[in-house]
CSV table of C-alpha atoms and ligand atoms in Angstrom, one decimal:
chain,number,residue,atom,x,y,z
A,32,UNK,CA,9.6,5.8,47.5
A,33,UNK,CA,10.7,9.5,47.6
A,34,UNK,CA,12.1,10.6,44.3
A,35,UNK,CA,13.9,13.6,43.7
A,36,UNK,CA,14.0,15.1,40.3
A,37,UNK,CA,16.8,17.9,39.6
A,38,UNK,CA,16.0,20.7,36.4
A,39,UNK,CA,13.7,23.1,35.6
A,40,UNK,CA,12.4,22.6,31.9
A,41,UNK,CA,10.0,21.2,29.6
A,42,UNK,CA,12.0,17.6,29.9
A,43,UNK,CA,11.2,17.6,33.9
A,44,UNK,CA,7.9,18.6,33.5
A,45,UNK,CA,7.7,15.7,31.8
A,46,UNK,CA,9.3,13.2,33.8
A,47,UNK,CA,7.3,14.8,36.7
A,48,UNK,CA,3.9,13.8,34.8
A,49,UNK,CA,5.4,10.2,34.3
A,50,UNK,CA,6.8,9.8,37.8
A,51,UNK,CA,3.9,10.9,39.5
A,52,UNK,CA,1.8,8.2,38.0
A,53,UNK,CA,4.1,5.9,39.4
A,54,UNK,CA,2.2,4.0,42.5
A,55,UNK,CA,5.8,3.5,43.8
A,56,UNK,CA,6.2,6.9,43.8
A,57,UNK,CA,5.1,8.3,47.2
A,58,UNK,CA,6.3,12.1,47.2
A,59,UNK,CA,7.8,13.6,44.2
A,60,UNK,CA,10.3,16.7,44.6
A,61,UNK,CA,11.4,18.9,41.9
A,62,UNK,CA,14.2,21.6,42.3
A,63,UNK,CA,14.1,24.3,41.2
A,64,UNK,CA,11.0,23.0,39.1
A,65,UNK,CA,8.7,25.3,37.5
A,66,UNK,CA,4.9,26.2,37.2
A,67,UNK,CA,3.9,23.0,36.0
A,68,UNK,CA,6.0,20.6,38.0
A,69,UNK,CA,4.3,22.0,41.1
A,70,UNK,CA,1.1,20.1,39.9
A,71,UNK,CA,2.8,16.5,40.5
A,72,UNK,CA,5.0,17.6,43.7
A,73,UNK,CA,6.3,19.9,45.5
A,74,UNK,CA,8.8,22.7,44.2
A,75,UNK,CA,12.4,23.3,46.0
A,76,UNK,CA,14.1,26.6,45.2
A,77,UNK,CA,17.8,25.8,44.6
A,78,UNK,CA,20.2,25.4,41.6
A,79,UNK,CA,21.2,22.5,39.9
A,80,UNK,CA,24.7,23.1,40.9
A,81,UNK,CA,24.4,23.5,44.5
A,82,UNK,CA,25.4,20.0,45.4
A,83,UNK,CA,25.4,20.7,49.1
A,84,UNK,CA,21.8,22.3,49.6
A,85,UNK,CA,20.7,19.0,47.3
A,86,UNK,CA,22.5,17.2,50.0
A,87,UNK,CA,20.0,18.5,52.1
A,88,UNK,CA,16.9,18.2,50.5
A,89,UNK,CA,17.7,14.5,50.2
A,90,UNK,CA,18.3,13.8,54.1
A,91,UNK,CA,15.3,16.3,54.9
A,92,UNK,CA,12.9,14.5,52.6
A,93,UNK,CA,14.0,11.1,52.8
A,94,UNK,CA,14.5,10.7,49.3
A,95,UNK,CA,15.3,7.2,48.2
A,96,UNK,CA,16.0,8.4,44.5
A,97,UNK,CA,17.6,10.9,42.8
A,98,UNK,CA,16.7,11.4,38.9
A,99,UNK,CA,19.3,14.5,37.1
A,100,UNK,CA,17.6,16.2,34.2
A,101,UNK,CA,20.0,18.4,33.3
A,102,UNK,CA,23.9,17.4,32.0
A,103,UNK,CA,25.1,20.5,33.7
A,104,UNK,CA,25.6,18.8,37.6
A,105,UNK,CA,26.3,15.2,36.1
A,106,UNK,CA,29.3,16.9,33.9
A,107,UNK,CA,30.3,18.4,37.4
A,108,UNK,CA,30.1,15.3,38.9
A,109,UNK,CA,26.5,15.3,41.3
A,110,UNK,CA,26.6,11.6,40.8
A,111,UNK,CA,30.4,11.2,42.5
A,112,UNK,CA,29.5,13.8,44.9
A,113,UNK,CA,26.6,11.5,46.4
A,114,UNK,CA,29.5,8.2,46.2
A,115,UNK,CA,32.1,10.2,48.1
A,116,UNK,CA,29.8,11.0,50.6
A,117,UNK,CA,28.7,8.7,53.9
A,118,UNK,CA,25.1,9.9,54.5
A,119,UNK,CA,24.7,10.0,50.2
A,120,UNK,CA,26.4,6.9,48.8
A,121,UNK,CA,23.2,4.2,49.4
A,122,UNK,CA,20.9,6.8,47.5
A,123,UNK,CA,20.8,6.0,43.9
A,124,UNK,CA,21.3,8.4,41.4
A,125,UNK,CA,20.2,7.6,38.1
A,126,UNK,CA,22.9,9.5,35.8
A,127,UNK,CA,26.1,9.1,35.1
A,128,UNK,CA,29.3,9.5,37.2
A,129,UNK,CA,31.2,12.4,35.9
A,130,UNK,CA,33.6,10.3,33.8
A,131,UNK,CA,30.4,8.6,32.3
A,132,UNK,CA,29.6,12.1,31.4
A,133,UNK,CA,32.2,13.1,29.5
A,134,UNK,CA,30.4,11.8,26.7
A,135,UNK,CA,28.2,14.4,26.5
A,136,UNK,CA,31.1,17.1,28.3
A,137,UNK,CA,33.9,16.7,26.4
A,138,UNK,CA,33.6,16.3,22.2
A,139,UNK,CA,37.1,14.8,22.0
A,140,UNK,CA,36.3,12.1,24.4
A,141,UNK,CA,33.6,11.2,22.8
A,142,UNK,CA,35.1,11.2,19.4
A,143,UNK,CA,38.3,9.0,21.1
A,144,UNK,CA,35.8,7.0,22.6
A,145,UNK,CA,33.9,6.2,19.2
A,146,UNK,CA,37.3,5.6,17.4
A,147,UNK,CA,38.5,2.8,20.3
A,148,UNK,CA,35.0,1.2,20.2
A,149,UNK,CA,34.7,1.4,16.1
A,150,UNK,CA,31.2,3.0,16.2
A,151,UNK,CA,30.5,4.7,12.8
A,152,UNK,CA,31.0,8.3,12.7
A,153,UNK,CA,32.1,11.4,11.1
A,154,UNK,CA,36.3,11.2,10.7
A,155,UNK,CA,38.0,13.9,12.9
A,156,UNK,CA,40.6,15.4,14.2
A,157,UNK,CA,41.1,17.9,17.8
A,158,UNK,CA,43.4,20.6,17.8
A,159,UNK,CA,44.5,23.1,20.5
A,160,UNK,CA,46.3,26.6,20.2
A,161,UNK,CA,49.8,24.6,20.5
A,162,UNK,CA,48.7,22.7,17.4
A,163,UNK,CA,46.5,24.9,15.3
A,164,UNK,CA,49.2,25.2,12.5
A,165,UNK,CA,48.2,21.4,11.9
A,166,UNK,CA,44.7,22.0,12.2
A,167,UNK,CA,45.3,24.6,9.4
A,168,UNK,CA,46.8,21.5,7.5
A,169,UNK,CA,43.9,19.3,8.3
A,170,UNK,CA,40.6,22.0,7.6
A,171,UNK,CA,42.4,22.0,3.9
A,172,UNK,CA,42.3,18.2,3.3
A,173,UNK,CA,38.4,17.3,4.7
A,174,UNK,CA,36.2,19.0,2.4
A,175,UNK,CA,33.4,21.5,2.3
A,176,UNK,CA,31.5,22.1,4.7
A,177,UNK,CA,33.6,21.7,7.8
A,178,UNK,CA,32.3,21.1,11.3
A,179,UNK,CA,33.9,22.8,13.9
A,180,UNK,CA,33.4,21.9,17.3
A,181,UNK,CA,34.0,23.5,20.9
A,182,UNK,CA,35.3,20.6,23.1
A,183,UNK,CA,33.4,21.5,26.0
A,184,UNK,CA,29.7,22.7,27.2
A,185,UNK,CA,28.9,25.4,25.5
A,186,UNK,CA,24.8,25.8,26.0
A,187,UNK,CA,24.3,24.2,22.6
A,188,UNK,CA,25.7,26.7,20.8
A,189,UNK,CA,29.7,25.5,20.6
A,190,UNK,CA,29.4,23.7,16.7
A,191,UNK,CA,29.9,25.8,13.8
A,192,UNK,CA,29.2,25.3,10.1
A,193,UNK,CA,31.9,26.6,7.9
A,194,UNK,CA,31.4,26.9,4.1
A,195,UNK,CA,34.9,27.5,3.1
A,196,UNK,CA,38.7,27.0,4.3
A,197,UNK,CA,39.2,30.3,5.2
A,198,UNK,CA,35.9,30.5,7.2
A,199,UNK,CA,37.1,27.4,9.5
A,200,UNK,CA,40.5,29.2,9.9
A,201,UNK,CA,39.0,32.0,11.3
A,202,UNK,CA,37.0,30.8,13.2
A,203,UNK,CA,39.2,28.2,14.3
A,204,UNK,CA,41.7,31.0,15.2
A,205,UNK,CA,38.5,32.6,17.1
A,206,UNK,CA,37.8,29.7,19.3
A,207,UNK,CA,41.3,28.7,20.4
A,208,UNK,CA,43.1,31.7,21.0
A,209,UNK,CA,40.5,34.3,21.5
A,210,UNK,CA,38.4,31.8,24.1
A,211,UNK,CA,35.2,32.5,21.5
A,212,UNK,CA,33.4,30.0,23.9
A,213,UNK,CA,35.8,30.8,26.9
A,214,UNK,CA,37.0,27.4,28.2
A,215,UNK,CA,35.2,24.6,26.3
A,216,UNK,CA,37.2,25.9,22.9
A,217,UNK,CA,40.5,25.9,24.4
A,218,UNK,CA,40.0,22.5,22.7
A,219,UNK,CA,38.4,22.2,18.7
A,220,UNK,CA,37.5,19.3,17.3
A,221,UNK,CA,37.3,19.7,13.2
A,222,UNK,CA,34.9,17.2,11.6
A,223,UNK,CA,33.5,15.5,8.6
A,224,UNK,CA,29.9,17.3,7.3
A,225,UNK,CA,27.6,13.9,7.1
A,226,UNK,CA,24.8,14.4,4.9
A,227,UNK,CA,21.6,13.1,5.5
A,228,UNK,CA,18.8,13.5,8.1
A,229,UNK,CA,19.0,13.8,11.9
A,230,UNK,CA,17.5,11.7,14.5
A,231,UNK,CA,17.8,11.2,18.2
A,232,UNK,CA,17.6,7.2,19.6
A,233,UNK,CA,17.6,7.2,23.6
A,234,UNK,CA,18.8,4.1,25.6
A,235,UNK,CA,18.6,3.5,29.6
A,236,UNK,CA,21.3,1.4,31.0
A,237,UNK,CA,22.1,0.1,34.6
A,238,UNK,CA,25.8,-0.1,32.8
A,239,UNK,CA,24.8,-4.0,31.9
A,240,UNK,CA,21.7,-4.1,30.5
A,241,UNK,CA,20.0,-1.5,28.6
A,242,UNK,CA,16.6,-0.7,26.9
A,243,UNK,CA,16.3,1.4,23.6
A,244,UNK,CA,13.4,3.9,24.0
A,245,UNK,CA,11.5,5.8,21.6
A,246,UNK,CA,13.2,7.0,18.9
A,247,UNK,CA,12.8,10.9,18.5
A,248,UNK,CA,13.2,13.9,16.1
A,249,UNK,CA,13.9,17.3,17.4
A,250,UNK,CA,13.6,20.6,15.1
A,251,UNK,CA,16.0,23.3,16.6
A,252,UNK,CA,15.7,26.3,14.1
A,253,UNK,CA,13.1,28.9,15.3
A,254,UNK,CA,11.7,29.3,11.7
A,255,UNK,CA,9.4,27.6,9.8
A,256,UNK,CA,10.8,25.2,7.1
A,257,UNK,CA,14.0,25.1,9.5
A,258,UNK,CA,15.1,28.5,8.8
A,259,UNK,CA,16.3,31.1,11.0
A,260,UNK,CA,18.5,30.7,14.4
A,261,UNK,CA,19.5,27.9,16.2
A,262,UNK,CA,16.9,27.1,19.7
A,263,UNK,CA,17.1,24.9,22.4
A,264,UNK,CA,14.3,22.9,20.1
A,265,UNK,CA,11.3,23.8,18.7
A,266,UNK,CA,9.4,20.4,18.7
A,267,UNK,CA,9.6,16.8,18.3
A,268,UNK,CA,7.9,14.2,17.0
A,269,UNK,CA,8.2,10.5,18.5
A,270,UNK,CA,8.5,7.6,16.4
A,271,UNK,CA,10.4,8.8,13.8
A,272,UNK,CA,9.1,6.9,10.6
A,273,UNK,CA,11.8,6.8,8.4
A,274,UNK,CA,13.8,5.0,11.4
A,275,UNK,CA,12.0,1.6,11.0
A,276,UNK,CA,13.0,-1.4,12.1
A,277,UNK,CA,16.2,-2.0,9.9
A,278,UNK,CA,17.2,1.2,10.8
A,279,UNK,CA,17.2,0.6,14.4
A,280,UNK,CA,18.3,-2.7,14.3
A,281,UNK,CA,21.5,-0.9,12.8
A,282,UNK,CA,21.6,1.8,15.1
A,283,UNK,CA,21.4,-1.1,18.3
A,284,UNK,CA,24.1,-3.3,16.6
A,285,UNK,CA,26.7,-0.4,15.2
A,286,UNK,CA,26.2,1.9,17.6
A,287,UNK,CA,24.1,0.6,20.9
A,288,UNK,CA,25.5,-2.1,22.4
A,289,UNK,CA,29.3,-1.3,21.1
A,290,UNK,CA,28.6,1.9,23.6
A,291,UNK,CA,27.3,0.0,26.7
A,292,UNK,CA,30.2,-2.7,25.9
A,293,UNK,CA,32.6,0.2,25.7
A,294,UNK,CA,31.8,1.6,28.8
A,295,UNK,CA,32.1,-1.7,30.7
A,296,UNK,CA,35.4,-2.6,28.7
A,297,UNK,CA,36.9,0.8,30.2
A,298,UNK,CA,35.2,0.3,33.6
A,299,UNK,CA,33.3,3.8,33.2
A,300,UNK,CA,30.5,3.2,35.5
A,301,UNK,CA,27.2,4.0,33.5
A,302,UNK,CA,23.5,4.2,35.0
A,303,UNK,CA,21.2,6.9,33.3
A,304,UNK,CA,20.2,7.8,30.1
A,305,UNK,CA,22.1,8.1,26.7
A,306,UNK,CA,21.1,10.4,23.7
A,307,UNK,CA,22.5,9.3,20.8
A,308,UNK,CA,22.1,12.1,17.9
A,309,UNK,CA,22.7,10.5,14.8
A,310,UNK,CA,22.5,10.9,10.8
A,311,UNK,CA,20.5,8.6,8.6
A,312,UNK,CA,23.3,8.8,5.7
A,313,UNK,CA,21.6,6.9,3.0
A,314,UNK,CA,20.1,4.3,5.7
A,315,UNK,CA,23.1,3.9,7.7
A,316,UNK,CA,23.2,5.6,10.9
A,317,UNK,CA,25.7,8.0,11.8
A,318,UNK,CA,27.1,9.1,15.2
A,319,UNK,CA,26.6,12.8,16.4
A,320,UNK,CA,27.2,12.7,19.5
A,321,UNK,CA,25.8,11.5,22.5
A,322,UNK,CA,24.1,12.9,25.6
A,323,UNK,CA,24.8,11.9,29.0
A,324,UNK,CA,20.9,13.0,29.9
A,325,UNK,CA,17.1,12.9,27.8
A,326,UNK,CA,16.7,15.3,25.0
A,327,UNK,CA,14.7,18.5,25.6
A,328,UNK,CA,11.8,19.0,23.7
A,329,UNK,CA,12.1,14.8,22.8
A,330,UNK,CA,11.6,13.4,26.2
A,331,UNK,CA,8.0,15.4,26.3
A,332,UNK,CA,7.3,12.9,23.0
A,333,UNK,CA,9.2,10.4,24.2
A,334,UNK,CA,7.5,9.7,27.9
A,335,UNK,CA,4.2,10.1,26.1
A,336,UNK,CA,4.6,7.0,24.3
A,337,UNK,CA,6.3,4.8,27.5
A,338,UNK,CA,3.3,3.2,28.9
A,339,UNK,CA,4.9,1.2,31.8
A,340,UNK,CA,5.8,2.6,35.0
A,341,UNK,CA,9.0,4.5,34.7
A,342,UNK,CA,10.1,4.3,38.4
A,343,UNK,CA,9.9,0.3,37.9
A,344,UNK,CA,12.4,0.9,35.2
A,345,UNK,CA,14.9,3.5,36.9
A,346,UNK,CA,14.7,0.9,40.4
A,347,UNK,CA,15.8,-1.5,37.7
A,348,UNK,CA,18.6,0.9,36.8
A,349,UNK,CA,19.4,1.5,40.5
A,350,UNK,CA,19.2,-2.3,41.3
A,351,UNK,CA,21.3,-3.5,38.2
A,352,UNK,CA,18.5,-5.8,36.8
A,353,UNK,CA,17.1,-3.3,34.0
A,354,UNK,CA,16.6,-6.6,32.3
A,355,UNK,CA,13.8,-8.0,34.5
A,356,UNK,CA,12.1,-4.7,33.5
A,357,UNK,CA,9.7,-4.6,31.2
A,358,UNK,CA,9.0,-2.0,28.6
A,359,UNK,CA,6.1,-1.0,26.5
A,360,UNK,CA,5.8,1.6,24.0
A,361,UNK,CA,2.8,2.8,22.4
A,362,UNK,CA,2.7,2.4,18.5
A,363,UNK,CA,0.9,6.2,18.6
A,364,UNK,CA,2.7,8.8,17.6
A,365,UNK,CA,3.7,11.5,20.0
A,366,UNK,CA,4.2,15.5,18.6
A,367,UNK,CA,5.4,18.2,20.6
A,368,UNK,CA,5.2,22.1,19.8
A,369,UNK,CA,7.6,24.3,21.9
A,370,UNK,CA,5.3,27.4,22.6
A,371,UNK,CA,8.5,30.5,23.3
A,372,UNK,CA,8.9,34.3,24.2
A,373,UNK,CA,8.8,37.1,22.4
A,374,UNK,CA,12.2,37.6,21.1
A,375,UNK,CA,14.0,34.1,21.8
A,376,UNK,CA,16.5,33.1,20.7
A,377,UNK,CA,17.4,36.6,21.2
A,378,UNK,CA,17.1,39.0,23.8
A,379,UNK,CA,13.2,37.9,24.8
A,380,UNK,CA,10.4,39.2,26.5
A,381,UNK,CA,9.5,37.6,30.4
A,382,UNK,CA,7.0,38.1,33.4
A,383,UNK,CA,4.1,37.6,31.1
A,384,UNK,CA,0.8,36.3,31.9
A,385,UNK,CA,-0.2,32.8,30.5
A,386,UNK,CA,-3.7,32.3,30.1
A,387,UNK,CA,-5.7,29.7,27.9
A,388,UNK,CA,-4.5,26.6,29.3
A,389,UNK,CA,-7.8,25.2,30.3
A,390,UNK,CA,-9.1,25.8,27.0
A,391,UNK,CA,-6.5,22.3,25.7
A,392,UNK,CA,-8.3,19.6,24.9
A,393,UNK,CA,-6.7,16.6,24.1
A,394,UNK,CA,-2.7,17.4,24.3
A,395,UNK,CA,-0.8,17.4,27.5
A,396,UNK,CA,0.8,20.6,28.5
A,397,UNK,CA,4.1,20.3,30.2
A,398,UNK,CA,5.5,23.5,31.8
A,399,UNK,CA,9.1,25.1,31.0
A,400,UNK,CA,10.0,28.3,31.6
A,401,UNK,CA,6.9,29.6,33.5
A,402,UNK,CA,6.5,30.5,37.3
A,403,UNK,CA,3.4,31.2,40.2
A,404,UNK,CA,2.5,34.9,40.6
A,405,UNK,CA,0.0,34.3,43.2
A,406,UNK,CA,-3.0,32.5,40.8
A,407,UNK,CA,-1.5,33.8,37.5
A,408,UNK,CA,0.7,31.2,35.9
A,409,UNK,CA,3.4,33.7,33.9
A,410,UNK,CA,6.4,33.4,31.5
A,411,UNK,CA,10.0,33.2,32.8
A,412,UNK,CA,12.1,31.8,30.0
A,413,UNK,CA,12.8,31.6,26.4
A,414,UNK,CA,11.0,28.3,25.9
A,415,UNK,CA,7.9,28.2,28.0
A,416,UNK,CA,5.6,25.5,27.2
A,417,UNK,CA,5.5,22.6,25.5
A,418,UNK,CA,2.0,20.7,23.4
A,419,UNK,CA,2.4,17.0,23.2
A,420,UNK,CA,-0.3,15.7,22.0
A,421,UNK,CA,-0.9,11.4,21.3
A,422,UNK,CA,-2.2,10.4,18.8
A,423,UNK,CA,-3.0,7.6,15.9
A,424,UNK,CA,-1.2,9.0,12.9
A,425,UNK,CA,1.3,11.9,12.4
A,426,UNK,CA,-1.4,14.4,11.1
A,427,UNK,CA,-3.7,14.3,13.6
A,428,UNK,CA,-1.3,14.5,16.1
A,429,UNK,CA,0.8,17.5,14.3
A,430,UNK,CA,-2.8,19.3,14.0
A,431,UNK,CA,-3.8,18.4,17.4
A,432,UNK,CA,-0.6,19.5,19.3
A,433,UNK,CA,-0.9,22.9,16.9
A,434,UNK,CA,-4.5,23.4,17.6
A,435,UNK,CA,-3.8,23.2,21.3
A,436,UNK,CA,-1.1,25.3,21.3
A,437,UNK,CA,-3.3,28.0,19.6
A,438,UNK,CA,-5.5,27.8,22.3
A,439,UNK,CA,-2.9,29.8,24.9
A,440,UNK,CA,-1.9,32.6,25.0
A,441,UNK,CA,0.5,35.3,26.2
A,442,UNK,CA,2.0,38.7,24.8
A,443,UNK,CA,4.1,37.8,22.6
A,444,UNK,CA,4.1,33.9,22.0
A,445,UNK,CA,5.0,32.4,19.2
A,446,UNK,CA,5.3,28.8,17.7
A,447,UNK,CA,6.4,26.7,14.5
A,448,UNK,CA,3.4,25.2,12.9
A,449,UNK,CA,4.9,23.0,10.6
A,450,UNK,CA,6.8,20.7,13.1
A,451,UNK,CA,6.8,17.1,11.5
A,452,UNK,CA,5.4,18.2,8.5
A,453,UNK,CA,8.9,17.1,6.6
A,454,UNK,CA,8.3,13.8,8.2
A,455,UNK,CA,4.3,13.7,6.2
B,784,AMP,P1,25.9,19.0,18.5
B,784,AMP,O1,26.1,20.1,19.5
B,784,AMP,O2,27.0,18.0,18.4
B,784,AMP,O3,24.5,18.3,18.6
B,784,AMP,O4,25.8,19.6,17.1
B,784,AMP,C1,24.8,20.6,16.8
B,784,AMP,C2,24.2,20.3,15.4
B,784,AMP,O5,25.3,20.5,14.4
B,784,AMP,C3,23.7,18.9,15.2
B,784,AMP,O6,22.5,18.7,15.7
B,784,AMP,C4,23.8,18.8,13.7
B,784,AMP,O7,22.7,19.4,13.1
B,784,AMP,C5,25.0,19.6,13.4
B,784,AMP,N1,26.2,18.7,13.2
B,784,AMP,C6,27.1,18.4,14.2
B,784,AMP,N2,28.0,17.6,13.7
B,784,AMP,C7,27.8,17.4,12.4
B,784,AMP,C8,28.4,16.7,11.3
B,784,AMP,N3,29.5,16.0,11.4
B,784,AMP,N4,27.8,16.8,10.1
B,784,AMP,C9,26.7,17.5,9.9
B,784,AMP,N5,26.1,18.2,10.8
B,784,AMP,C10,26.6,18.2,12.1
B,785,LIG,N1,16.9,18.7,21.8
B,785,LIG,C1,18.3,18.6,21.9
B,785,LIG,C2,18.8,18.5,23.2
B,785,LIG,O1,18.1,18.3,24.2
B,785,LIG,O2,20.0,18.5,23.3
């Protein structure tokens, strides 16, 4: 079949690796796509968003599948956009309809949703500008921290920390009636601080059955030790050991299957991935908050470790019988290193030549913000490669990915060297 994959990042590099090894995958399109997803198909220029140029990729290229990296065109509903349309609706499209995708889009859905479906989380409350007075109230009675949260998208950056009261009152001021992340605070949820340590588990679902994948951790400060700003993710390591099999066996009973029953209890069609970012508190797992989409850098370590065919599994998706799939998953461990620019998270440098790439030995390198200038592969974006290397045990995977990444280089790149070592 012809599968077109939508996103430009280190994640669809790496479902572009995994889908091309498919042998049910005959041409593999990427839009937009970067440097490295050109090695396993063929690059289309567009944006995410443009629902009516994807339109036409998909009746130029016969595509028979459509797979959405990004939550950005689920959130605006790509997935209704193909049902509503005659020449679309027979195409599968393996993410969530934009209701589905309010899990990830709106904070106070998801809470709501959590609450009706009595999946363990932090206790919150969401306040708008009418109601901020009570939100006042509320910020006084939770404790220290407090979590605020945008309700919307906000690129990752709409959750706040607050140490004290009259931090979270500013700020809470800030986001609802001076629009500190325009739209998406017009809405703030206030939450609970849960203590403990952060994972990520991801589950695929046809909307009736569903497979838990890999479980993941993610490291999003730019610093070593986790200091510094916040990133789109520095690296990931995949499994995760203190999640064993107690732990997951929680995290599918609490927290899994009360989701995919929810969704079918509320008739919210379903068929894509779900992140679910939780908190080990004291062995119990937590709800963050979900994703409607894989986690970027996770799904890098993540696909590394899936060793059946993935299209088999996302026809299963498309077909509704998920459960006549079969999954297996590689007892190695999986580490990623996010190699970035100069400068990111901040202003950061671009347009600058990668070289050293052929010098990796045994890691994979999937592409994300990088670009063709004639032979010269160069650097486009903030994050621009990521090392995932596979491996037998933690260290040697941690100082093979590390090793690897040392081995590139461009003006200006920088990486965390101590990814996983909290984990050792
Ligand atoms: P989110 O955008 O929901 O992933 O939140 C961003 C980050 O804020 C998470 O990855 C956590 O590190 C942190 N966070 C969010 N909610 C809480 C919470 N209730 N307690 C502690 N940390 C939180
Ligand atoms: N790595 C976190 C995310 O993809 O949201």
């Amino acid at each position: 079949m012809n599968i077109l994959l939508l996103g430009s990042g280190g994640r669809e590099s790496a479902f572009a690796w995994k889908l091309s090894q498919s042998p049910k995958c005959e041409k593999l399109f990427i839009a937009p796509g970067n440097a490295g997803t050109g090695q396993y198909g063929t690059n289309i220029d567009t944006k995410v968003t443009d629902f009516e140029g994807i339109k036409q990729i998909v009746l130029n290229n016969n595509i028979d599948l459509v797979l959405v990296g990004p939550e950005e065109p689920l959130v605006k509903g790509i997935h209704d956009f193909f049902l509503a349309d005659e020449k679309l609706k027979s195409i599968p499209v393996i993410g969530p309809q934009r209701e589905g995708a309010q899990l990830e889009g709106s904070k106070d859905f998801s809470k709501q949703f959590m609450v009706r479906h009595n999946i363990p989380a932090a206790a919150s409350k969401t306040f708008t500008r009418e109601t901020m007075q009570e939100g006042f109230e509320y910020l006084a009675t939770i404790g220290l921290p407090i979590v605020l949260k945008a309700d919307g998208l906000a690129a990752g950056k709409g959750v706040l920390i607050c140490l004290t009261v009259v931090e979270a009152q500013q700020e809470l001021i800030e986001m609802l009636t001076e629009a500190k992340f325009g739209e998406a605070s017009s809405k703030v949820v206030v939450e609970q601080f849960l203590q403990g340590i952060e994972l990520s588990v991801f589950v695929l679902t046809d909307g009736n059955n569903y497979k838990m994948l890999p479980s993941a951790k993610d490291y999003k400060r730019i610093g070593e030790g986790d200091t510094g700003l916040n990133t789109g993710g520095m690296g990931s390591v995949s499994p995760v050991p203190f999640a064993d099999k107690e732990f997951l066996q929680k995290v599918e009973q609490r927290i899994v299957i009360p989701t995919i029953n929810g969704l079918k209890q509320e008739n919210i069609p379903y068929k894509g991935f779900i992140f679910i970012g939780l908190m080990n508190c004291g062995g119990d797992p937590y709800m963050i908050e979900y994703n409607c989409r894989m986690g970027d850098p996770e799904t890098e370590s993540v696909l590394m470790r899936i060793e059946s065919d993935l299209v088999d599994l996302l026809q299963g998706v498309a077909d509704g019988n998920l459960n006549e799939k079969e999954l297996v998953i590689s007892d190695k461990i999986a580490t990623t290193v996010v190699m970035v620019a100069g400068g990111y998270p901040g202003e950061y440098l671009k347009h600058k030549t990668i070289t050293g790439i052929e010098n990796v030995r045994d890691s994979q390198v999937f592409h994300a913000g990088t670009y063709l200038d004639g032979e010269n592969i160069k650097t486009s974006g903030g994050r621009v490669l990521a090392i995932t290397s596979l491996q037998n045990d933690l260290f040697t995977a941690l100082q093979q990915a590390t090793a690897d990444a040392s081995r590139i280089y461009y003006d200006g790149m920088y990486f965390r060297k101590d990814i996983g070592f909290d984990l050792l």
